[in-house]
Coordinates of C-alpha atoms in Angstrom, one line a residue:
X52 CA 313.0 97.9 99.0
X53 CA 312.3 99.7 102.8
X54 CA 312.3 102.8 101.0
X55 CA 310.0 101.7 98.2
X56 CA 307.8 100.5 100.4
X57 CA 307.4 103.7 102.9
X58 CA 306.5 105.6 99.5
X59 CA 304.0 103.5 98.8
X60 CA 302.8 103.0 102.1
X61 CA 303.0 107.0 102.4
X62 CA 301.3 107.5 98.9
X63 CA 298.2 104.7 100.0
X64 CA 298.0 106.9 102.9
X65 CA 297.7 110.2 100.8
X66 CA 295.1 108.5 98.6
X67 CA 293.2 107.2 101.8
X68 CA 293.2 111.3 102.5
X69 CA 292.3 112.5 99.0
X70 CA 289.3 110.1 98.9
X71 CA 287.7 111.5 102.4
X72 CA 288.2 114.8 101.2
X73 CA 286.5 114.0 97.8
X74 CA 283.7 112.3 100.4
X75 CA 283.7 115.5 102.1
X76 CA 283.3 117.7 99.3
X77 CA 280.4 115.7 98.4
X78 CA 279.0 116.4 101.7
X79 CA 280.0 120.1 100.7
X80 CA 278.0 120.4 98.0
X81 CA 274.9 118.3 99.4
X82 CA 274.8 121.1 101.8
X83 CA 275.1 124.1 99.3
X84 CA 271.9 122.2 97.7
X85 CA 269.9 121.9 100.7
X86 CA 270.2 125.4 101.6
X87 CA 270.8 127.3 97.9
X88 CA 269.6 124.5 95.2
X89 CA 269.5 125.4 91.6
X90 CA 268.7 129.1 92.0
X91 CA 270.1 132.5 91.4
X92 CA 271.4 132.7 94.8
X93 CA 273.4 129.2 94.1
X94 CA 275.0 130.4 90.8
X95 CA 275.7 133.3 92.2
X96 CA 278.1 131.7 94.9
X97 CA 279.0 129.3 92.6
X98 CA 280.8 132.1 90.1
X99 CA 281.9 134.0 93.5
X100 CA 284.0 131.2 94.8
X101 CA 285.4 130.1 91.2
X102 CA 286.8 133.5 90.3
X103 CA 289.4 132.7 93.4
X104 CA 289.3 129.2 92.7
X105 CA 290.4 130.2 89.5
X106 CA 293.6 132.0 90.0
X107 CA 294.6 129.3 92.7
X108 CA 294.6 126.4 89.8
X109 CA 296.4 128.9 88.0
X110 CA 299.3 130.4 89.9
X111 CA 299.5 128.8 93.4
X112 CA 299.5 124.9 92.8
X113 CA 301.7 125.1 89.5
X114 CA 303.9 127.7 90.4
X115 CA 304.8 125.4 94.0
X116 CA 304.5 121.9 91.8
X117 CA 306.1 123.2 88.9
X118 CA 308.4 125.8 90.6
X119 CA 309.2 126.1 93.6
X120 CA 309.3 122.3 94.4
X121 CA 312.4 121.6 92.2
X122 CA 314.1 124.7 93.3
X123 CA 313.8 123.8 96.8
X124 CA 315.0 120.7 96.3
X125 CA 317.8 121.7 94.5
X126 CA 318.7 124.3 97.6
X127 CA 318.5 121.2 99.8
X128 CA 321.2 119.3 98.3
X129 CA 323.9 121.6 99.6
X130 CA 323.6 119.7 103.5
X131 CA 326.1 122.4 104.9
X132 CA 325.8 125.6 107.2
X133 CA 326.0 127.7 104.3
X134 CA 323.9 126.1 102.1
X135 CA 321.0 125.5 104.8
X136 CA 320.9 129.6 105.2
X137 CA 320.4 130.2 101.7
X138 CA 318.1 127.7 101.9
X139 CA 316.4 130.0 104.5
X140 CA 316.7 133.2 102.6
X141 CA 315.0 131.6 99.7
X142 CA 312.1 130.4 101.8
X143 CA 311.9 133.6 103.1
X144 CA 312.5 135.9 100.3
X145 CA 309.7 133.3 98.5
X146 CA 307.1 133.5 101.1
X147 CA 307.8 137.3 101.1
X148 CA 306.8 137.6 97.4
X149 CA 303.7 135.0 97.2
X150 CA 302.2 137.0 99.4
X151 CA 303.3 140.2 98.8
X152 CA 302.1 139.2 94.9
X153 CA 298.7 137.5 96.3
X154 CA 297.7 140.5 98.2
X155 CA 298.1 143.4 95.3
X156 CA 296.1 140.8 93.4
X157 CA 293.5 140.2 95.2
X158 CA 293.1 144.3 96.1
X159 CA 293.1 144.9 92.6
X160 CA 290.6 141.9 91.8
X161 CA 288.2 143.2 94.9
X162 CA 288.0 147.0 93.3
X163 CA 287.4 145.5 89.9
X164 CA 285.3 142.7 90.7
X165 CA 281.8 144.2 89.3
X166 CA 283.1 144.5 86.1
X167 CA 285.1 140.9 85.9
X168 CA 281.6 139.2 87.2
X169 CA 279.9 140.9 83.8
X170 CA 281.5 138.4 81.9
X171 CA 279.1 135.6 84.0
X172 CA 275.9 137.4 84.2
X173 CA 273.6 139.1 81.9
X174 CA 272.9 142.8 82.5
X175 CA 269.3 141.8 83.4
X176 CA 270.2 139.7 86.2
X177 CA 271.2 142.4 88.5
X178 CA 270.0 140.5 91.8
X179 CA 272.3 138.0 90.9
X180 CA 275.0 140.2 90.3
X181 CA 274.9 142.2 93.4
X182 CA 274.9 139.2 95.6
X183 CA 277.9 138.0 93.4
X184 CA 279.9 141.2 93.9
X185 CA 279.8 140.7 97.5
X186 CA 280.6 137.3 97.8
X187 CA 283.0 137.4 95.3
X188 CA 284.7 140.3 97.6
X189 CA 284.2 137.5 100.8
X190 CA 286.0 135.4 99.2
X191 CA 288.8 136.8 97.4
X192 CA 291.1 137.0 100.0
X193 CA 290.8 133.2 99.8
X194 CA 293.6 133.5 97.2
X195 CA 296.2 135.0 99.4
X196 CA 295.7 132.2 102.5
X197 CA 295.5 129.4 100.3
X198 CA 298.6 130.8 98.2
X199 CA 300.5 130.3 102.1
X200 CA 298.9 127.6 102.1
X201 CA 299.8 125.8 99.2
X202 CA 303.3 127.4 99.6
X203 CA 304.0 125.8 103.2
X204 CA 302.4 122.8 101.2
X205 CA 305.4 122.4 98.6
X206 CA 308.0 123.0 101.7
X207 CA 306.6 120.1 103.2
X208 CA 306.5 117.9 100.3
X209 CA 309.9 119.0 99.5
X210 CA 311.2 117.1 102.4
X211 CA 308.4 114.2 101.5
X212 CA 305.7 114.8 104.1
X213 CA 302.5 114.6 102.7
X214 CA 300.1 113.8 105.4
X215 CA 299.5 117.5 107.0
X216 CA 298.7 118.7 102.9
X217 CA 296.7 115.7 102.5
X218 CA 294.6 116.3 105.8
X219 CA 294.1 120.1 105.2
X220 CA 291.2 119.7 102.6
X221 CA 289.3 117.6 105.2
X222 CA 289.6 120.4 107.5
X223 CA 288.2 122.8 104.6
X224 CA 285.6 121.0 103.5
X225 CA 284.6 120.1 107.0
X226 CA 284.7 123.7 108.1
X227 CA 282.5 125.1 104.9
X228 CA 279.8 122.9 106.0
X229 CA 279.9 123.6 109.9
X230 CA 279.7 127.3 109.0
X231 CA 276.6 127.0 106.9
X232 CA 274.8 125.0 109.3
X233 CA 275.7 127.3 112.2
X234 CA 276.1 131.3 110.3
X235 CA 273.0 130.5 108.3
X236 CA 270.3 131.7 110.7
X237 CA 272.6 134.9 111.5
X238 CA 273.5 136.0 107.9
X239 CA 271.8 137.7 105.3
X240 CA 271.6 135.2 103.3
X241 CA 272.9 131.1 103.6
X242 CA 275.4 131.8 100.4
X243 CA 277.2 134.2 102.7
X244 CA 277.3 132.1 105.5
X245 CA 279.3 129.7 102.9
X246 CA 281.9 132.7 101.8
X247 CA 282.5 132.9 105.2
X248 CA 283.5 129.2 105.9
X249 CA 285.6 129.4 102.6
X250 CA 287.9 132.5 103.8
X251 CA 288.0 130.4 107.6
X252 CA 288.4 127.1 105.9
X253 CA 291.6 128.5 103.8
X254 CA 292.9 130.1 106.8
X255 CA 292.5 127.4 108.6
X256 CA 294.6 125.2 106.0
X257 CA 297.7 127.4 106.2
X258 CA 297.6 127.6 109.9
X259 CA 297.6 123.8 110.2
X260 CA 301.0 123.4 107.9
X261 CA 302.7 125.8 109.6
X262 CA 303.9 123.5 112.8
X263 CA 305.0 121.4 110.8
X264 CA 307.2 123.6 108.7
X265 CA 308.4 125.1 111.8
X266 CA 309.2 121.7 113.5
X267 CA 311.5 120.7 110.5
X268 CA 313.5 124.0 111.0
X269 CA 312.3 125.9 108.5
X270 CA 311.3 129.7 109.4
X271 CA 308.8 131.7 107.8
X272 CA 309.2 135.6 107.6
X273 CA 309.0 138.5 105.4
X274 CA 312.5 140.6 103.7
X275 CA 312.3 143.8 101.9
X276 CA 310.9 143.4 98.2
X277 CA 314.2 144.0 97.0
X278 CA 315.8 141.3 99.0
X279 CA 312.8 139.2 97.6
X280 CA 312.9 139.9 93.9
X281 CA 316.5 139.8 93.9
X282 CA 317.0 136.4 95.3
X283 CA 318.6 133.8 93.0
X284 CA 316.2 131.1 94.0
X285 CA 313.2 133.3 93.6
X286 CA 314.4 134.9 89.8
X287 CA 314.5 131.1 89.2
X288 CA 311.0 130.2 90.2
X289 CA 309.7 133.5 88.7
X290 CA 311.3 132.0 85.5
X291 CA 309.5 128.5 85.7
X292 CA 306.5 129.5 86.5
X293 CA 306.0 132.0 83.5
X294 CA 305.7 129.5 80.5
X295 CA 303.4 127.0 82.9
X296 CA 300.8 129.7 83.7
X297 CA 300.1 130.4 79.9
X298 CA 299.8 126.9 79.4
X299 CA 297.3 126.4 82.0
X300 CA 295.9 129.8 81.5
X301 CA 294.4 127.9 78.6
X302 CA 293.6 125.0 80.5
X303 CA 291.4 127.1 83.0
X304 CA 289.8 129.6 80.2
X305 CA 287.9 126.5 79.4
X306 CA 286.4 126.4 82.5
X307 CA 285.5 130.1 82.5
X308 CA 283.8 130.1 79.0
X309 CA 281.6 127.0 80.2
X310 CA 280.8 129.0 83.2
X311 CA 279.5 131.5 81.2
X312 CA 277.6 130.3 78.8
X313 CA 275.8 128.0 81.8
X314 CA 275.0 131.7 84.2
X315 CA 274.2 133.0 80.6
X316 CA 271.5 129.7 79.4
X317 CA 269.2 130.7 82.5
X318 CA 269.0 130.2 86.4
X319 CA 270.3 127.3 88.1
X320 CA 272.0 126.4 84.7
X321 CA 275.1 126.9 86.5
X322 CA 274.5 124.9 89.7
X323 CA 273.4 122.4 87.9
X324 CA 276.4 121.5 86.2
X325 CA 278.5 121.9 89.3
X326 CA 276.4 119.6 91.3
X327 CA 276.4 116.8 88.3
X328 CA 280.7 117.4 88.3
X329 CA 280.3 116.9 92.1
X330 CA 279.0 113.3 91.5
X331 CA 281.3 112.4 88.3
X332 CA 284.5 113.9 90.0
X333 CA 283.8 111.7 93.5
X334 CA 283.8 108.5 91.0
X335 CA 286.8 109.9 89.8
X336 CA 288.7 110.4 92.7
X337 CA 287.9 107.0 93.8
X338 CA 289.3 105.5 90.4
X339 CA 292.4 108.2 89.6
X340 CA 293.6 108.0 93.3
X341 CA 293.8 104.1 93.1
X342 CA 295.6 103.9 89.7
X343 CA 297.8 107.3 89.8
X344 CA 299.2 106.3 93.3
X345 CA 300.3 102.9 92.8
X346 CA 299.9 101.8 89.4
X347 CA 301.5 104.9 87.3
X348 CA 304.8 106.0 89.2
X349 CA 306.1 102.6 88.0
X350 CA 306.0 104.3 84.3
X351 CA 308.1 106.6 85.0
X352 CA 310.7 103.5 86.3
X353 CA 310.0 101.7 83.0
X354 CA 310.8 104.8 80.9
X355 CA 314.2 105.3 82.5
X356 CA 315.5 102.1 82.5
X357 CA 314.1 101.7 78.7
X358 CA 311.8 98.7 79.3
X359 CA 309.0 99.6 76.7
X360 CA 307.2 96.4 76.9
X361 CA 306.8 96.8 79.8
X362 CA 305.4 100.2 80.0
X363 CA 303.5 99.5 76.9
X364 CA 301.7 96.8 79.6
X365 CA 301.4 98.3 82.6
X366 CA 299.6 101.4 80.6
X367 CA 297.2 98.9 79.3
X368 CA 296.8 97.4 82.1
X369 CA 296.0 100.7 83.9
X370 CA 293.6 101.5 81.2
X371 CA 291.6 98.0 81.7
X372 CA 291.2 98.6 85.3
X373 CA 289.7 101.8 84.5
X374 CA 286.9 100.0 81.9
X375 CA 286.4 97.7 84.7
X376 CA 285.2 100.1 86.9
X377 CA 284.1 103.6 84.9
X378 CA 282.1 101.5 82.2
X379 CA 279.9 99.7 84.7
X380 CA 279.6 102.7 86.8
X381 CA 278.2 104.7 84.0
X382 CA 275.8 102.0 82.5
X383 CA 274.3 101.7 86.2
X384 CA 274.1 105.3 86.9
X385 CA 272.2 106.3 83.2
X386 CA 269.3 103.9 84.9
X387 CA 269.5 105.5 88.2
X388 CA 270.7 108.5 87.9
X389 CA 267.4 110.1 89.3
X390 CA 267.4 108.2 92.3
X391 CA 271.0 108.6 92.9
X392 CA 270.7 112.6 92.4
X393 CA 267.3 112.6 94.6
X394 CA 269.0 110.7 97.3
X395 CA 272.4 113.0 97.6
X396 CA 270.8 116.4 97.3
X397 CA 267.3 116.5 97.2
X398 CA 266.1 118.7 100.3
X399 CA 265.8 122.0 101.8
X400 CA 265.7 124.0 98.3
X401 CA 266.7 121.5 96.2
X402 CA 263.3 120.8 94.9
X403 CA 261.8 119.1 92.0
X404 CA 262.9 121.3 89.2
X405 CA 266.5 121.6 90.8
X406 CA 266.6 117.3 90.3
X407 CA 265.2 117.7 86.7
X408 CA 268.2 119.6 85.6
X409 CA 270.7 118.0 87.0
X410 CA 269.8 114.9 85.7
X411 CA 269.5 116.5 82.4
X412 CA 273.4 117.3 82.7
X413 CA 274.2 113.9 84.2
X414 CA 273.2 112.1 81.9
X415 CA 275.4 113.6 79.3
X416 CA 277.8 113.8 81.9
X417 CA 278.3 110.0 83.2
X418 CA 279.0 109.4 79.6
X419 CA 282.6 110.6 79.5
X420 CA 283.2 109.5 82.7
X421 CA 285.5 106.4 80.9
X422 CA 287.2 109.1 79.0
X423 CA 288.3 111.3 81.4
X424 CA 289.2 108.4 83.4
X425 CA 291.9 107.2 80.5
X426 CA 293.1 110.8 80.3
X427 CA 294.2 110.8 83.6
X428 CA 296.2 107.7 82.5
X429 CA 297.6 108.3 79.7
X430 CA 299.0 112.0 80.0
X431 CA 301.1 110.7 82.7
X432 CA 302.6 108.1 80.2
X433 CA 304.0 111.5 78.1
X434 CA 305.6 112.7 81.8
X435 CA 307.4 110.1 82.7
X436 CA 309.4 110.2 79.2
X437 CA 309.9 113.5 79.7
X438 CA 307.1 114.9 77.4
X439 CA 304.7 117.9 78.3
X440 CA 303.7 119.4 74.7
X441 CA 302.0 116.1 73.7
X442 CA 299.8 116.3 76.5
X443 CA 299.3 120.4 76.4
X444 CA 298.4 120.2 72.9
X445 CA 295.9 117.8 73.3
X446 CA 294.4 119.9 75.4
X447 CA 294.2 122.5 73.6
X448 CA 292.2 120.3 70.9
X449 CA 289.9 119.4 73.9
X450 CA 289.7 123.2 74.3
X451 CA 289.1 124.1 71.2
X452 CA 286.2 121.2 70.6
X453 CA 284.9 121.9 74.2
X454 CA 284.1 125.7 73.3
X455 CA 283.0 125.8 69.7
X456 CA 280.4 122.8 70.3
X457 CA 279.1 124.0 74.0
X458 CA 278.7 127.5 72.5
X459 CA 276.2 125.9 69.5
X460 CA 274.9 123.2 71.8
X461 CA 273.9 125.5 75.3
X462 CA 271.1 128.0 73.2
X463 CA 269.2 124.2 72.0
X464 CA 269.8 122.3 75.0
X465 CA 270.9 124.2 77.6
X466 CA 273.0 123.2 80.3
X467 CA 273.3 119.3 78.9
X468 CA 274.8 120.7 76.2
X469 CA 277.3 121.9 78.0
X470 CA 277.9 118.5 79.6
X471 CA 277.4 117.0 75.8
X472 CA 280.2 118.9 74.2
X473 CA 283.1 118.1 77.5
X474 CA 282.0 114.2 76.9
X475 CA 283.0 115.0 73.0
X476 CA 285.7 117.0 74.1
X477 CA 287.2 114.4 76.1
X478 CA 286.6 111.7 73.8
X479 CA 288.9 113.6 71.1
X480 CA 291.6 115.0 73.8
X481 CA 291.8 110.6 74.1
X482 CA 292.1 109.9 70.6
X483 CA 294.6 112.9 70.1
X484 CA 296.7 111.3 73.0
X485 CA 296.7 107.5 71.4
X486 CA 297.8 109.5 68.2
X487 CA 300.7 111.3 70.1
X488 CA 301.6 108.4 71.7
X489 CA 302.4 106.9 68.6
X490 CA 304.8 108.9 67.8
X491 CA 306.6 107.5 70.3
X492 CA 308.8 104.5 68.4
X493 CA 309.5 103.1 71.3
X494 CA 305.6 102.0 72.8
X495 CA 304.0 99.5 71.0
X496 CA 300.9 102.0 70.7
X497 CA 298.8 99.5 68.9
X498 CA 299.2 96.6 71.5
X499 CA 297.6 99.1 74.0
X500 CA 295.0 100.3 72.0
X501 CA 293.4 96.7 70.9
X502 CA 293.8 94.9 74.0
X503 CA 292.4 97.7 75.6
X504 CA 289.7 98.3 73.2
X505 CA 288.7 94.7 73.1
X506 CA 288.7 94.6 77.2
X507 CA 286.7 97.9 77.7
X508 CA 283.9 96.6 74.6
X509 CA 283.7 92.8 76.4
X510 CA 283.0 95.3 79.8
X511 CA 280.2 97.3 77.9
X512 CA 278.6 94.3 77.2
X513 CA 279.1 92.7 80.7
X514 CA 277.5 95.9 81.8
X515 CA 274.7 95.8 79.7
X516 CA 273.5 92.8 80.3
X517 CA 273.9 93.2 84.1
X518 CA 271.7 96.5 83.8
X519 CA 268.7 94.6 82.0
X520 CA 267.3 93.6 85.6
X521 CA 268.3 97.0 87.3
X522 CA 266.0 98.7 84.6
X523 CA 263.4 96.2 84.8
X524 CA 263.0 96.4 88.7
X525 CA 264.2 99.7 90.1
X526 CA 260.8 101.4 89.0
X527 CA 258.7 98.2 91.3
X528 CA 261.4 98.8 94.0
X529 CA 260.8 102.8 94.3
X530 CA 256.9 101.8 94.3
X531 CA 257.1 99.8 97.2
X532 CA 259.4 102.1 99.6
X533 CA 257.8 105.2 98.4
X534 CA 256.6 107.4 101.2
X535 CA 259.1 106.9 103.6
X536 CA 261.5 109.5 103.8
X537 CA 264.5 110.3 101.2
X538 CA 267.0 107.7 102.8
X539 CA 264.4 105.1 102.6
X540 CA 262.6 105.8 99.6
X541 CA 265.8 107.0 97.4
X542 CA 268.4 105.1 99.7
X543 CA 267.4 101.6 99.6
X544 CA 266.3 101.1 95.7
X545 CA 269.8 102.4 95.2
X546 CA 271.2 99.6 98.0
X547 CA 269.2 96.7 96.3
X548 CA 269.5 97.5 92.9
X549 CA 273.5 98.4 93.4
X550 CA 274.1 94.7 94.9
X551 CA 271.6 93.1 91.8
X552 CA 274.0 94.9 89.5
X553 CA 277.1 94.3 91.3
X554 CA 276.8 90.4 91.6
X555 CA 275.5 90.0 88.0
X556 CA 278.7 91.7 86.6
X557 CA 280.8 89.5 89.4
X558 CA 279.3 86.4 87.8
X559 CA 280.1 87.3 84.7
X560 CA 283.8 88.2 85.3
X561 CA 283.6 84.7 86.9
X562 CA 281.9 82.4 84.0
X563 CA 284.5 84.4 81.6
X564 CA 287.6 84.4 84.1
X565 CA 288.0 87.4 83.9
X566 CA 292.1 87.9 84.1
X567 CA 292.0 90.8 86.5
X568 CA 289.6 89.0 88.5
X569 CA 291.5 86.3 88.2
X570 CA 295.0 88.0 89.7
X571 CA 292.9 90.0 92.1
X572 CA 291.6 86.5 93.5
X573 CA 295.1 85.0 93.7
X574 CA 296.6 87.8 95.3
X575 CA 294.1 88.5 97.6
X576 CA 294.3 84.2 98.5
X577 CA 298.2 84.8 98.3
X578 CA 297.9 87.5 101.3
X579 CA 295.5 85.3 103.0
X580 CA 297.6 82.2 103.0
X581 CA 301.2 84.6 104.0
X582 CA 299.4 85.9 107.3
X583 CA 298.3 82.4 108.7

């Protein structure tokens, strides 16, 4: 039980972490609208820091997750001198080929990086793609710090200290911004001032972890390439990692098609769509964070010790507390989406036209919000019985719809249809998972689906009726505080009309009792009553 409880105690604490760094990025991305908006200049960082971006997703966090994590760990099972300098040699002859690997990648990426940036830009938007070239080449060696970093990352978490990881994408975020504000005035343009927080911000997150490694015993240093490739440890990660990378090479080409049909629809296309994913991906961090930390690890008890009913509950259950907060958050936000997006990022060159498009994409966006959400759920459910090609080929069916209908819908709609054909994409990558799942004997697939179906309608039409005053008042509301500043004008018809909604669905949940009102209530009335 004490060691139960220090892993919740120590996962509460990571999600405390994750959700100020999803704050933070927030912040990040108000600031890259104030001072680049929807414009060329803004899709042309935007593509610069994703190229990076994208071969981090795609070699550095799976190849440590996947990898090196369950090497390590196997390395320190063997307690003994002996065993503890192999251990050593293994962390060295690994950090001694992640960045040997990183750097000849990131040369070869900076020589070629014109011609990989044609696939985003049209070959009349040569302004564009100039500034792009030389941010992209600011940022690339982002890919060899953050490779350390993430390396130093999976050492730590390896011996089950999470804290310094969680904490390092504060410091990021929190650095990116500082270095806008301050390099802005002094650069030749603000996007570059940004590039140059990102390369400092990554740096900064390896240099924090390292202490810590180093306090724990472990040494970091380089051994001949020989020594490195040769390694037992290292032939085994090498081994891992391959089949994972061409899984979620797939994974990540989705993101890279999107990207370029939205740089390829017309300026600010691009931006757009991030800054909409901003506000959707904040919601759910807030919702993922709370469930996946200490809801979901008890699956994966449930599955070994072959108690299906209740795994088959505790998934439904996971997927009601999802409806009770993604489906009202999405029927509140379709009515105030412009307010909300006005209030976050409108200033500095975020103007008018900026707010019109993204809350063209929002809108389309904030619609598959719920089934994302239950993705992030229910893939999990397939892990913790020991199943990863249920999930993967859902998501290659998400992939597959994603592409064909953003490709048709971009040219008509633009960058909503982008954001049309992920909601449809994510709505069939659910369905495919409930269908997969059913496969599996042993759930009873069809209890979950009902009682979750039945819960997340009752909640649409909770939230519906809740919205009916929101949408009658929040036009009155703007009328009377407009003219007095963003906060005030945006800020507080937000406020008002958030508490109207809020306590209308709370007196629903009540006049129905609601049953996970109902255990929230006792519990929280249990707590209360233990500490007196």
């Amino acid at each position: 039980m004490g060691k139960q409880h220090t892993l919740i105690a120590k996962g509460l604490s990571l999600s405390f972490l994750t959700l100020c760094s999803r704050i933070l990025g927030l912040v990040r991305e108000m600031t890259k609208a104030k001072f680049l908006g929807t414009s060329a200049l803004g899709d042309a960082f935007g593509i610069a820091f994703q190229v990076p971006n994208f071969c981090r997703r795609l070699f550095a966090e799976n190849s440590i997750s996947v990898a090196f994590i369950p090497t390590f760990k196997n390395y320190l099972e063997d307690s003994s001198a002996e065993g503890k300098q192999r251990t050593q040699e293994f962390i060295r002859a690994t950090f001694t080929l992640v960045s040997f690997l990183t750097a000849v990648f990131v040369a070869l990426g900076m020589v070629f990086t014109p011609l990989i940036l044609r696939i985003f830009f049209k070959s009349t938007y040569t302004e564009a793609l100039d500034e792009a070239v030389v941010l992209t080449r600011i940022m690339f060696p982002y890919l060899v710090v953050i490779s350390v970093a993430a390396f130093f990352q999976g050492i730590l978490n390896g011996i089950k200290i999470f804290s310094p990881s969680g904490f390092t994408p504060i410091l990021f975020n929190g650095i990116v911004i500082a270095a806008t504000y301050l390099l802005a005035p002094h650069t030749a343009n603000p996007a570059r001032a940004m590039a140059i927080g990102v390369i400092t911000g990554g740096c900064v997150q390896a240099a924090f972890q390292l202490p810590f490694v180093l306090k724990h015993g472990w040494r970091v240093g380089f051994v001949p390439l020989k020594k490195a490739f040769g390694n037992e440890g290292t032939r085994t990660v090498l081994r891992l990692v391959g089949p994972t990378v061409i899984g979620m090479a797939a994974y990540q080409l989705n993101d890279i098609v999107s990207s370029a049909l939205a740089t390829r629809a017309g300026e600010g296309v691009y931006s757009s769509i991030q800054y909409s994913l901003r506000l959707q991906e904040l919601i759910l961090g807030i919702c993922a964070v709370t469930i996946g930390t200490v809801i979901l690890p008890d699956l994966t008890g449930f599955a070994k010790r072959r108690e299906w009913d209740a795994f088959s509950s505790m998934l439904s259950l996971s997927i009601k507390i999802m409806a009770l907060i993604a489906i009202p958050i999405t029927a509140y936000s379709l009515i105030m989406k412009k307010s909300i997006i006005t209030l976050v990022f409108a200033s500095g060159r975020f103007n008018e036209e900026s707010i019109r498009m993204t809350e063209q994409v929002f809108t389309y966006h904030i619609c598959g919000l719920f089934f994302i959400a239950v993705n992030r759920i229910t893939a999990p459910a397939f892990y913790a019985q020991q199943d990863t090609k249920s999930p993967t080929a859902a998501g290659l069916i998400n992939f597959a719809i994603n592409i064909t209908l953003a490709w048709a819908l971009v040219r008509p709609m633009g960058g909503a249809g982008i954001a049309l054909a992920l909601t449809v994409a994510s709505l069939c990558n659910m369905a495919a998972l409930f269908i997969f799942l059913r496969r599996k004997r042993s759930i009873d697939v069809g209890m979950v689906v009902r009682s979750s179906l039945c819960y997340a309608l009752r909640i649409l039409l909770f939230s519906v009726i809740a919205a009916v005053p929101v949408w009658l008042l929040h036009g009155r509301l703007e009328a009377v505080f407009a003219g007095h500043g963003r906060l005030i004008s945006q800020g507080l018809p937000v406020c008002v009309t958030a508490l109207m909604f809020a306590a209308a669905g709370l007196l629903l949940l009540l006049a129905t009792k609601d049953p996970l009102l109902q255990t929230a209530v006792y519990k929280l009335h249990k707590r209360s009553a233990g500490s007196r």
